[in-house]
Structures are given as C-alpha cells and as structure tokens.
Coordinates of C-alpha atoms and ligand atoms in Angstrom, one line a residue:
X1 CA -17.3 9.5 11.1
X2 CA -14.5 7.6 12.5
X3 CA -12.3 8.7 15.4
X4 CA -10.3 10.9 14.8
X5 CA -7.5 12.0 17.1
X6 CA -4.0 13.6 16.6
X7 CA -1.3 15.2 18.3
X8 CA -0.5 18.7 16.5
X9 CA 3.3 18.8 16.8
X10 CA 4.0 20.8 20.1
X11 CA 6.7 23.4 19.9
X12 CA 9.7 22.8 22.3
X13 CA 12.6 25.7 23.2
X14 CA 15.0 24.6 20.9
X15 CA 18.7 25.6 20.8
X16 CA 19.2 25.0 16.5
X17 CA 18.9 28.5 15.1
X18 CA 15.4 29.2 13.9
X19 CA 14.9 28.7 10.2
X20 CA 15.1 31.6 7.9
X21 CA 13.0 30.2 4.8
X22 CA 9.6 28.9 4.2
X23 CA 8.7 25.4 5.5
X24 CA 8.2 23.0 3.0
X25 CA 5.4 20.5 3.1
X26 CA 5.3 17.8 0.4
X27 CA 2.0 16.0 -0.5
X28 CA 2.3 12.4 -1.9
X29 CA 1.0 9.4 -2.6
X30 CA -0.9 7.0 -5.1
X31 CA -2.4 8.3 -8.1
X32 CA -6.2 10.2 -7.4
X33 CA -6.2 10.1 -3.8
X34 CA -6.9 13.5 -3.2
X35 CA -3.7 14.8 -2.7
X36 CA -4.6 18.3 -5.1
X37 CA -7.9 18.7 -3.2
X38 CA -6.5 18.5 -0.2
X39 CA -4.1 21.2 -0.9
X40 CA -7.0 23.3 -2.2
X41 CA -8.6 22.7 1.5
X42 CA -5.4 23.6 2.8
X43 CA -5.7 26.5 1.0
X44 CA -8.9 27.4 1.6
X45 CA -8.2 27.3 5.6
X46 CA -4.8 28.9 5.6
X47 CA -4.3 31.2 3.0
X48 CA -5.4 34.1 5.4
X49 CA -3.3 33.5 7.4
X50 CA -0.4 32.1 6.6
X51 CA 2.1 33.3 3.4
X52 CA 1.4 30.3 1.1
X53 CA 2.5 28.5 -2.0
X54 CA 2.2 26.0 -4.0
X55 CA 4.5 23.8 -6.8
X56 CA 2.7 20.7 -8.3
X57 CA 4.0 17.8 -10.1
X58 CA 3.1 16.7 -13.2
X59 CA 4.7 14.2 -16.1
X60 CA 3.0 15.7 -18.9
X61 CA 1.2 18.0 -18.4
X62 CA 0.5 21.6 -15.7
X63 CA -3.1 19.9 -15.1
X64 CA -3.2 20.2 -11.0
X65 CA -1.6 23.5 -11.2
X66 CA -4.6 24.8 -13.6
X67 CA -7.1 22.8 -11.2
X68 CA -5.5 24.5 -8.3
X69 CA -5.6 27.9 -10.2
X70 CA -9.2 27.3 -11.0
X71 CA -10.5 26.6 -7.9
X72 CA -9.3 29.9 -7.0
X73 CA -8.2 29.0 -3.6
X74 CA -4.8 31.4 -3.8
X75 CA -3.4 33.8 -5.7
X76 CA -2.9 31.7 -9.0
X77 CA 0.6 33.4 -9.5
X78 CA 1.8 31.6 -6.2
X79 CA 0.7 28.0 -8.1
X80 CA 3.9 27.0 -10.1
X81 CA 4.0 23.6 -12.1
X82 CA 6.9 21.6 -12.7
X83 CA 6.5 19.2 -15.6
X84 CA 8.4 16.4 -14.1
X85 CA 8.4 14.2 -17.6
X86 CA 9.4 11.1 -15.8
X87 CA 8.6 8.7 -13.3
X88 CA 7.2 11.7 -10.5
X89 CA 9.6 10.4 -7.4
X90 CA 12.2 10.8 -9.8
X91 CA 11.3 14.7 -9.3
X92 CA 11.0 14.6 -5.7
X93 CA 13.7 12.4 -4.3
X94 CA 16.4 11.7 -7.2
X95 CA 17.1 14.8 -8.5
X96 CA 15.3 17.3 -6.5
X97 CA 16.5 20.7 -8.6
X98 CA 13.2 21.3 -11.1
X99 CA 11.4 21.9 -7.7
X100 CA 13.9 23.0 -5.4
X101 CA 14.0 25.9 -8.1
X102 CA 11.0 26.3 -8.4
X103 CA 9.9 26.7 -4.5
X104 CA 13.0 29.0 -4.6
X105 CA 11.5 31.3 -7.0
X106 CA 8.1 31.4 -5.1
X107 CA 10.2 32.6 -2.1
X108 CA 12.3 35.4 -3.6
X109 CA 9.1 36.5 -5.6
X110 CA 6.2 36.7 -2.7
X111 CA 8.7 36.8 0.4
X112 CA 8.3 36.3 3.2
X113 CA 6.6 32.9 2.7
X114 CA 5.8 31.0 5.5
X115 CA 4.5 27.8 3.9
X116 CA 5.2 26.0 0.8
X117 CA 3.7 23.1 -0.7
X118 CA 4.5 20.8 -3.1
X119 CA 2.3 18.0 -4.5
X120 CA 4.3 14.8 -5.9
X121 CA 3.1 13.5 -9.1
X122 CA 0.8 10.5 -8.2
X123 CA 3.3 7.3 -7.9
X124 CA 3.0 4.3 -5.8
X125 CA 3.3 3.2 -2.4
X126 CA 7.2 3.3 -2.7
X127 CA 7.5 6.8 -3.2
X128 CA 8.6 9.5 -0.3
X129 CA 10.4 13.1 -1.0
X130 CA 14.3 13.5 0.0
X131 CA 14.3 15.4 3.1
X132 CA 16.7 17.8 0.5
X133 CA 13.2 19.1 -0.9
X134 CA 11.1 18.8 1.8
X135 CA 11.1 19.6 5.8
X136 CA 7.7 17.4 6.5
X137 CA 5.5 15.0 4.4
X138 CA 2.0 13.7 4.0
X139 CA 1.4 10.9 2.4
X140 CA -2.1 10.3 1.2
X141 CA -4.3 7.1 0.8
X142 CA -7.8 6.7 0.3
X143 CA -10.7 4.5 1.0
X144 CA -11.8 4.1 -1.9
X145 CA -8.2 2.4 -2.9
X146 CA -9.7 -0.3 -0.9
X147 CA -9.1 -0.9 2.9
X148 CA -6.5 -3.4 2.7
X149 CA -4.3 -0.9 1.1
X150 CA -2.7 0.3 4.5
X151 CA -1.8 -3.3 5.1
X152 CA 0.6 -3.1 2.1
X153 CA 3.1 -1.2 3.8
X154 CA 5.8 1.4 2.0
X155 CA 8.3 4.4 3.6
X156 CA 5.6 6.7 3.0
X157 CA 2.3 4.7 4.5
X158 CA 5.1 4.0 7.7
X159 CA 6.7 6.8 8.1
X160 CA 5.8 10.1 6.5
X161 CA 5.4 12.6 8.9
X162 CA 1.7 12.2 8.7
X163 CA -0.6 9.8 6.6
X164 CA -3.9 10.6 5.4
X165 CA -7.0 8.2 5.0
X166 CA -8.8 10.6 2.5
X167 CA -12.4 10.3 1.9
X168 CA -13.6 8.7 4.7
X169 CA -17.5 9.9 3.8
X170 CA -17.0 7.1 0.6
X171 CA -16.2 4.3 3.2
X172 CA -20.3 2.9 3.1
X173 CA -20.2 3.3 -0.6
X174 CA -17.2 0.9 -1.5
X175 CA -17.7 -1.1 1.6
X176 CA -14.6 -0.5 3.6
X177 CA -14.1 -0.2 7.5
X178 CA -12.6 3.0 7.5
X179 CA -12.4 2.7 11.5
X180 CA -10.5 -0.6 11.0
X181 CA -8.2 1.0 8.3
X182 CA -7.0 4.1 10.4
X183 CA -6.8 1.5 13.3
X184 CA -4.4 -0.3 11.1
X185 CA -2.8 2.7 9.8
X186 CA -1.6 3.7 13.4
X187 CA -0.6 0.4 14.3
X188 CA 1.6 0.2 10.8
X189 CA 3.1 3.7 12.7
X190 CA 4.9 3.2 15.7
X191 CA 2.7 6.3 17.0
X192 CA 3.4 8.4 14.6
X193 CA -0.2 10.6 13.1
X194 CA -3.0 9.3 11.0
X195 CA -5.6 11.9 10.2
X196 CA -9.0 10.7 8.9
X197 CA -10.1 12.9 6.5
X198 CA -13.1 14.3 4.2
X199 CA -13.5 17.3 2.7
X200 CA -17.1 16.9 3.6
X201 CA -16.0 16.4 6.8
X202 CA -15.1 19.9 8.6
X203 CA -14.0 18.5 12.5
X204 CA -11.4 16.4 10.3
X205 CA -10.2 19.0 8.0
X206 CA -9.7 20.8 11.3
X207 CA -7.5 18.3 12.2
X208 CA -5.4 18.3 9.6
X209 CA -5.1 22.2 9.7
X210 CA -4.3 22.0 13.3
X211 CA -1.2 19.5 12.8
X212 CA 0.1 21.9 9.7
X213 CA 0.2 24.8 12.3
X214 CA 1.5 22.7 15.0
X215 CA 4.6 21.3 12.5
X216 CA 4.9 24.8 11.4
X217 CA 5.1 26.6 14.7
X218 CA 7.9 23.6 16.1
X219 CA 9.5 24.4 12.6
X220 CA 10.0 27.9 13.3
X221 CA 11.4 27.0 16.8
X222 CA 14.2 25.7 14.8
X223 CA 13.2 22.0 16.9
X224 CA 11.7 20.4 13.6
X225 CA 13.9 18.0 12.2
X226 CA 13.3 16.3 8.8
X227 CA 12.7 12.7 8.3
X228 CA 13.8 10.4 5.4
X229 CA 11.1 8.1 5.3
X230 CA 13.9 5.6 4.3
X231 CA 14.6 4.4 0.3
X232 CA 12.5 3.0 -1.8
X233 CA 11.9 -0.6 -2.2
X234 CA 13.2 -2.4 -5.8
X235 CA 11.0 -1.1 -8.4
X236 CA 10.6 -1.5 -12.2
X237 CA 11.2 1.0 -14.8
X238 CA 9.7 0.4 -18.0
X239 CA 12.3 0.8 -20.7
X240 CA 11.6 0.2 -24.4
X241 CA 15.3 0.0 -25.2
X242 CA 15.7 -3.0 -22.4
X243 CA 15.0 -6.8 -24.0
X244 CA 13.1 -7.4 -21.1
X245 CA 10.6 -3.9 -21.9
X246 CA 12.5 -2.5 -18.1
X247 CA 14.3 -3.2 -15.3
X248 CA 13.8 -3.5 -11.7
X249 CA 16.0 -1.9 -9.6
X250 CA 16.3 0.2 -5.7
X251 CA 17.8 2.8 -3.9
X252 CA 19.2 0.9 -1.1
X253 CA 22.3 1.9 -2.0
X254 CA 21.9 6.0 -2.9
X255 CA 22.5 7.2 1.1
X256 CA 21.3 10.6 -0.3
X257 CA 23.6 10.4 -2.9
X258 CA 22.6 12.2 -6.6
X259 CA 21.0 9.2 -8.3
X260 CA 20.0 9.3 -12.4
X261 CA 17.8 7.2 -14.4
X262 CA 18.8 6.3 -18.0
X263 CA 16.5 8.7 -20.4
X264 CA 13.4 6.1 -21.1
X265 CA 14.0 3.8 -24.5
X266 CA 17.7 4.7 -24.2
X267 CA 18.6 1.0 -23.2
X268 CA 20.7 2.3 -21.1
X269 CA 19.8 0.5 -17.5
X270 CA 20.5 2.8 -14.6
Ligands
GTP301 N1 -15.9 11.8 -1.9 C1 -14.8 12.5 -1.9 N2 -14.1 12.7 -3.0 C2 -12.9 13.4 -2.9 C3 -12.4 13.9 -1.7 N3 -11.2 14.5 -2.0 C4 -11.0 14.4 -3.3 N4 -12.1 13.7 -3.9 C5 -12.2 13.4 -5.3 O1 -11.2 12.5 -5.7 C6 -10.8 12.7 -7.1 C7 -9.3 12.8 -7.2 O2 -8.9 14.0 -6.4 P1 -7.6 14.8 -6.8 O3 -7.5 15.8 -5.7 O4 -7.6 15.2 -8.2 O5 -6.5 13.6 -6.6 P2 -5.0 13.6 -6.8 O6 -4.4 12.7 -5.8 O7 -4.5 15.0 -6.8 O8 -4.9 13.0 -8.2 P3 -3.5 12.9 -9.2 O9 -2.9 14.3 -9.2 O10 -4.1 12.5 -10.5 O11 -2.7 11.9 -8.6 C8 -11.6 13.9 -7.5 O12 -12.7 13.5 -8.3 C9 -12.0 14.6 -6.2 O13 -13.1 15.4 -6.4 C10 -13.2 13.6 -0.5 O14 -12.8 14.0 0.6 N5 -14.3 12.9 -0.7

C-alpha cells in the first residue's frame, strides 16, 4: 500500500462564533471514481457517531441516492437526491438553491445534524463547489483514471480541501505507480492533504475518517474557514441551438456572482 500520511485538521481556540448548523462536506470529481462508495464508507464509519446526511447529484436520474439507500449504510430517509438536469457543477457552484434546499430540509427534519454530505454529479477536472454550498471539499481521482491524471491539474485536483487517490489496491492491475501519483498529487498541493485510499484498505479509510473528524471538530471551533478552490477554467457547453453544436466559455469573471446557463438547444449562448 502506498504511504499514506495526513494531518487531520487540528482545532485552534478560535474567536468567530461557533457555527450553529451542520457542516457541509461536498464530494467531487470525475465521473466513477468512487465518490458514492466513498460516502457509503463514510457512512459506514460515522454514522454511529455522528448525526449524518446525505444529498446526491444526479442529471437524470436519483441512481446514487437509491445505491446509497441500498447499501443500507444510513437511514435511507436521510439520503435526498437532487436531479440536477444539467451540466452537475452547474448544481453545485452556479446556482447552488436545488441543494442548498435540499441540505436545509435534511436539517430542520433530523436536527441536530452534525454532518452533511453532498456528492457532485460526476463532471471533470474543472469542477469545484461554491464555498455558498459547501464549508470543505474532497475531490476524488482514481488510479484507474490512469496515473498521469494528477499531472493534469484543475481547482479541485490543487486545491480542494482534500484530494483523494481512490482505489489504490487497482494500481498493479492497470499498471500505475500509485506511490508516484500521490507523490505528485502533494507536490501539485502546496502541502495541502492527499489521502490514498481503498476501500479494501482499512489503515487508509482510517485516514480519511480521521481528517473528516479533525475538519469537523476545527469547524465547530468556529476556526474553519471555507475555500473557493478558485473558477473554473473555459469549458464547452454543448448546445444544439448554437451553429457550432456549443460554446466554450469560463467563470473568470462570476467573483461569486449568480451565474445562468442558457436552457440546452435554446441557442441562446450564456
Ligand atoms: N477496486 C476498487 N473499486 C472501487 C473502489 N471504490 C469504488 N470502486 C468501484 O468503482 C466503481 C464506481 O464507483 P462509484 O462509487 O459508483 O463511483 P462514482 O464516482 O460515485 O460514480 P458516478 O456517480 O457515476 O460519477 C464501482 O464499480 C465501485 O464498486 C475501491 O476502493 N477499489
């Protein structure tokens, strides 16, 4: 297994008021990485003993809410899906409502919560949640993607709160260094956490639990503070209504401002 060593978040005496909701942990990153199995392992090790839930993200569909429900992992009534129906960062960092609601709800119904998570949709490397939804992030590659994939770079792989190199036990089978890809996931870091990880693995899922309940104990200090992993870079947005079939465009420009795509096939170019 490769090494594996990271600082849980350490509270500090803070002077901010503490917090009086739940802390919200958003889950992202490319599509099949693991991100709903590692909130099932999450839930799995926390659930007793932390209040808990979950929202997911889906565009069509309530699919990783019903896995999540089936693996019966939590209380399914604390699993709520939001069908995004569009690009998923749209959901998570454009216009946050659908799951701002929706984490809302989970409070007022099963307060006091201590913990809710929200899986992203699975989008690409450009994608990160507005610290408006969220209070920490993971963002979630694995080694199967391939181990140059940390190389590529993205808000999320270089500055999410913590990043994930799920799978680690499939490194031999695919043929990727998965020492040399963590390796190069810190360095891609500035210091901030990398977490190797398998489910297979129990030493690393401890890891991962242990950094949760650090960065939930610092939030409850009132010391956590919420990071923009910054905009994401030019994109394209396929659009049926657009001669050229979409458009690229960014978010350089949005500075947390409310930010709206034309509907899909409406020509209309945002
Ligand atoms: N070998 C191995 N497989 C894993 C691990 N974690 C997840 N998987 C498998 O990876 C596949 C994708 O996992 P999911 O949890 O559905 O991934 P996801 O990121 O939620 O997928 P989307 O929601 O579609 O983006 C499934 O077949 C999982 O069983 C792991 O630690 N090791």
């Amino acid at each position: 297994m490769p090494e594996n060593s990271i600082t849980a978040a350490t509270p500090t005496a803070a002077s901010a008021p503490q917090p009086v909701r739940a802390m919200r942990l958003g889950v992202a990153g490319p599509v099949g990485t693991g991100k709903s199995s590692l909130i099932a392992t999450l839930c799995r090790r926390l659930a007793h003993q932390v209040s808990l839930a979950v929202v997911t993200n889906d565009i069509y569909t309530d699919e990783d809410a019903r896995f999540l429900k089936s693996a019966g992992v939590l209380d399914p009534e604390r699993i709520r899906p939001v069908e995004t129906g569009a690009c998923p960062h749209t959901a998570i960092r454009d216009d946050v409502t659908a799951n701002l609601l929706a984490a809302e709800d989970l409070e007022a119904d099963f307060a006091p919560l201590d913990l809710v998570v929200i899986e992203s949709g699975g989008d690409n490397l450009t994608a990160t949640f507005s610290p408006a939804l969220v209070d920490a992030q993971l963002f979630v590659l694995d080694v199967a993607g391939g181990g140059d994939v940390v190389r590529k770079g993205g808000p999320g792989i270089a500055r999410a709160d913590l990043l994930v190199v799920n799978k680690t036990d499939l490194g031999p089978h695919v043929g990727v260094d998965v020492d040399r890809m963590v390796r190069e996931g810190r360095e891609a870091r500035d210091g901030r956490p990398v977490v190797a990880l398998s489910r297979h693995d129990e030493a690393s899922v401890d890891m991962l639990v242990a950094w949760v309940l650090g960065t939930l104990a610092t939030y409850r200090t009132g010391a956590h503070v919420a990071v923009d992993p910054g905009p994401m870079a030019p994109h394209f947005h396929a659009d049926e209504g657009h001669p050229d079939g979409g458009f690229v465009h960014d978010h350089a420009a949005d500075e947390g401002a409310a930010h709206q795509h034309a509907p899909a096939g409406s020509g209309r170019y945002a």
